[in-house]
Coordinates of C-alpha atoms in Angstrom, one line a residue:
X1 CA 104.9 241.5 124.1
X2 CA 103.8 242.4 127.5
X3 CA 104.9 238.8 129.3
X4 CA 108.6 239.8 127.4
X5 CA 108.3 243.4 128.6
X6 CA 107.4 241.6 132.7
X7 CA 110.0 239.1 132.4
X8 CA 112.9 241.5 131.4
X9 CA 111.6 243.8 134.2
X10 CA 111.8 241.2 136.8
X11 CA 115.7 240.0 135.7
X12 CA 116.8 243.7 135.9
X13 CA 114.9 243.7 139.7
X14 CA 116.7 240.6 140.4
X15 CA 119.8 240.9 139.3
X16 CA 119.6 244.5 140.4
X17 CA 119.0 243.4 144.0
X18 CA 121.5 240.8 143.8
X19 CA 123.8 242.9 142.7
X20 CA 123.3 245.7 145.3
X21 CA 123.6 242.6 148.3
X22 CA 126.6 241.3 147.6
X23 CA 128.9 244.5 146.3
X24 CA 131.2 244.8 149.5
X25 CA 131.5 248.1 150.5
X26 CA 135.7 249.1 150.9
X27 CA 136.7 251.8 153.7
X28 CA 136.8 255.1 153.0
X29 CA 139.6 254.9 155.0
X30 CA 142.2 252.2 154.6
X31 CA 144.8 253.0 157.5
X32 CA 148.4 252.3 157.8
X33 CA 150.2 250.7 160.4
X34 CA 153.7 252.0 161.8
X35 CA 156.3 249.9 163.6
X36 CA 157.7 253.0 165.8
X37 CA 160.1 250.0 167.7
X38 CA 160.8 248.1 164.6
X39 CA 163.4 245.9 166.3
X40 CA 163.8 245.3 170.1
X41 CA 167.0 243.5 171.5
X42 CA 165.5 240.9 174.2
X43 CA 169.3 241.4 175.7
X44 CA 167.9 244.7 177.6
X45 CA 164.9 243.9 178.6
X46 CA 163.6 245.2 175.6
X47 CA 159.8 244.2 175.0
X48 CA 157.8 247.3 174.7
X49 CA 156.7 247.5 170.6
X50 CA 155.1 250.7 170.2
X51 CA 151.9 250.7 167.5
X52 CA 150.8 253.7 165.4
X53 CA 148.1 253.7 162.7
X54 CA 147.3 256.8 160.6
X55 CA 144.0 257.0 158.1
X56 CA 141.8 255.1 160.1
X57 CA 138.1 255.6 160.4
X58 CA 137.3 258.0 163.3
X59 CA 136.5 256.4 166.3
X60 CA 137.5 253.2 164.8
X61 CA 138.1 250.7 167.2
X62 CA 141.6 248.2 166.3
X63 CA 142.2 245.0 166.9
X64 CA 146.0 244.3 167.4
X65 CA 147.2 240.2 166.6
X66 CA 150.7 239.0 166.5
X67 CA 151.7 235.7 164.4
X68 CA 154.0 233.3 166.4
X69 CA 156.5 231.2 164.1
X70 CA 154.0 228.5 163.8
X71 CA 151.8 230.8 161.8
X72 CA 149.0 231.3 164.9
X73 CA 147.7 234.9 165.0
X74 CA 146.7 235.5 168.4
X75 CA 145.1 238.9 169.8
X76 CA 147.4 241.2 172.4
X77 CA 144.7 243.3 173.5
X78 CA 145.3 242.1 176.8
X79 CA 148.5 243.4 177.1
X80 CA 148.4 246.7 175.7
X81 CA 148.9 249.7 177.4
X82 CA 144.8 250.8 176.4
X83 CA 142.5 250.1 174.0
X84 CA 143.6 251.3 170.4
X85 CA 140.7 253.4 169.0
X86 CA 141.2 255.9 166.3
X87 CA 140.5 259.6 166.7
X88 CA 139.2 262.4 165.2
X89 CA 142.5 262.4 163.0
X90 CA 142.2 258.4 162.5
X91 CA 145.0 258.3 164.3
X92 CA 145.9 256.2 167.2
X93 CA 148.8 255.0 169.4
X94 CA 149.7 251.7 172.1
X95 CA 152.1 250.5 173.5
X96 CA 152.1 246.2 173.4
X97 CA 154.1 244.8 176.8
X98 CA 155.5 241.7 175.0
X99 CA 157.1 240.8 178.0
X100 CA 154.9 237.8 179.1
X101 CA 154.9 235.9 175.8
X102 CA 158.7 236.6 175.4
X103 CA 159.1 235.3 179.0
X104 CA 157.0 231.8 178.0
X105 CA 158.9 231.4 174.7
X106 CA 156.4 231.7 172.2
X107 CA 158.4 234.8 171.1
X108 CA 162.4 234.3 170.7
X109 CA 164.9 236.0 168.3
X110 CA 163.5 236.5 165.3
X111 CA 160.9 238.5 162.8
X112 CA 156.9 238.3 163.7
X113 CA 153.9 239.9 161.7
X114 CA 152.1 242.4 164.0
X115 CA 148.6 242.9 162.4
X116 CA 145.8 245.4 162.7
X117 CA 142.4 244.5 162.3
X118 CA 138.5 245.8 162.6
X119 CA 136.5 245.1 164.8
X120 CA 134.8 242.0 163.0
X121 CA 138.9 241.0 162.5
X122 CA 139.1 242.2 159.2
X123 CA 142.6 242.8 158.4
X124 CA 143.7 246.1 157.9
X125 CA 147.3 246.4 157.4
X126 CA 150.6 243.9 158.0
X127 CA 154.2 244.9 159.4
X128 CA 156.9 242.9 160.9
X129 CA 159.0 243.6 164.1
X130 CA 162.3 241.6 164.6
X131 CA 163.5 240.5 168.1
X132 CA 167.0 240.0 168.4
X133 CA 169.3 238.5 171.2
X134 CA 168.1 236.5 174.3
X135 CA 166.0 237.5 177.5
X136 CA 168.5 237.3 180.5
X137 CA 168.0 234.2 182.8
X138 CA 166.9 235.1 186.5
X139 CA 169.6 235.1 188.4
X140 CA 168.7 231.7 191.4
X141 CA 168.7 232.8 194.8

């Protein structure tokens, strides 16, 4: 009876542990993200998308990723106006220059996904932004 009491004891350790290692944690806070320049017309000159998210973490820091047409999700944090970190609120706000990426044609009319993600690139939440029209040739000289 003893070696059937030890052996039960040490399955409901293990499994116990187990158990505890590999239950994944979810946010507290989930966060949305908001599209405040949902579409932009390429046209005028229009590449500024403006970023909000709202119920994020506190001091959480975002990652922000575009996918091109090909599926590609690359990271803009090079070419927003500051780093997007949540505040006290979980709220934060950027503005993403598009201008470069539009200017070398891996963004033309059309409807991308604009991500946000953690810090560890989980992703948080997904919204699309439609550019319309055509960026003006430069004028030759």
């Amino acid at each position: 009876m003893k070696n059937l009491t030890r052996i039960f004891l040490i399955m409901v350790l293990v499994f116990g542990i187990t158990g505890c290692a590999t239950t994944e944690k979810k946010p507290d806070w989930p966060g949305t993200l908001e599209i405040l320049t949902p579409v932009l017309d390429l046209a005028n000159k229009e590449t500024d998308v403006k970023l909000k998210g709202t119920g994020f973490t506190p001091d959480q820091e975002i990652i922000v990723l575009y996918t091109d047409g090909d599926g590609i999700r690359t990271d803009v944090g090079w070419a927003l106006d500051m780093a997007p970190k949540a505040d006290a609120n979980g709220v934060w706000e950027v503005t993403w220059d598009a201008k470069r990426v539009v200017q070398k044609k891996l963004i033309k009319e059309g409807e991308y996904m604009i991500t946000v993600a953690d810090a560890d690139y989980n992703e948080i939440d997904s919204k699309m932004v439609k550019f319309i029209g055509k960026l003006p040739k430069k004028k030759k000289k």
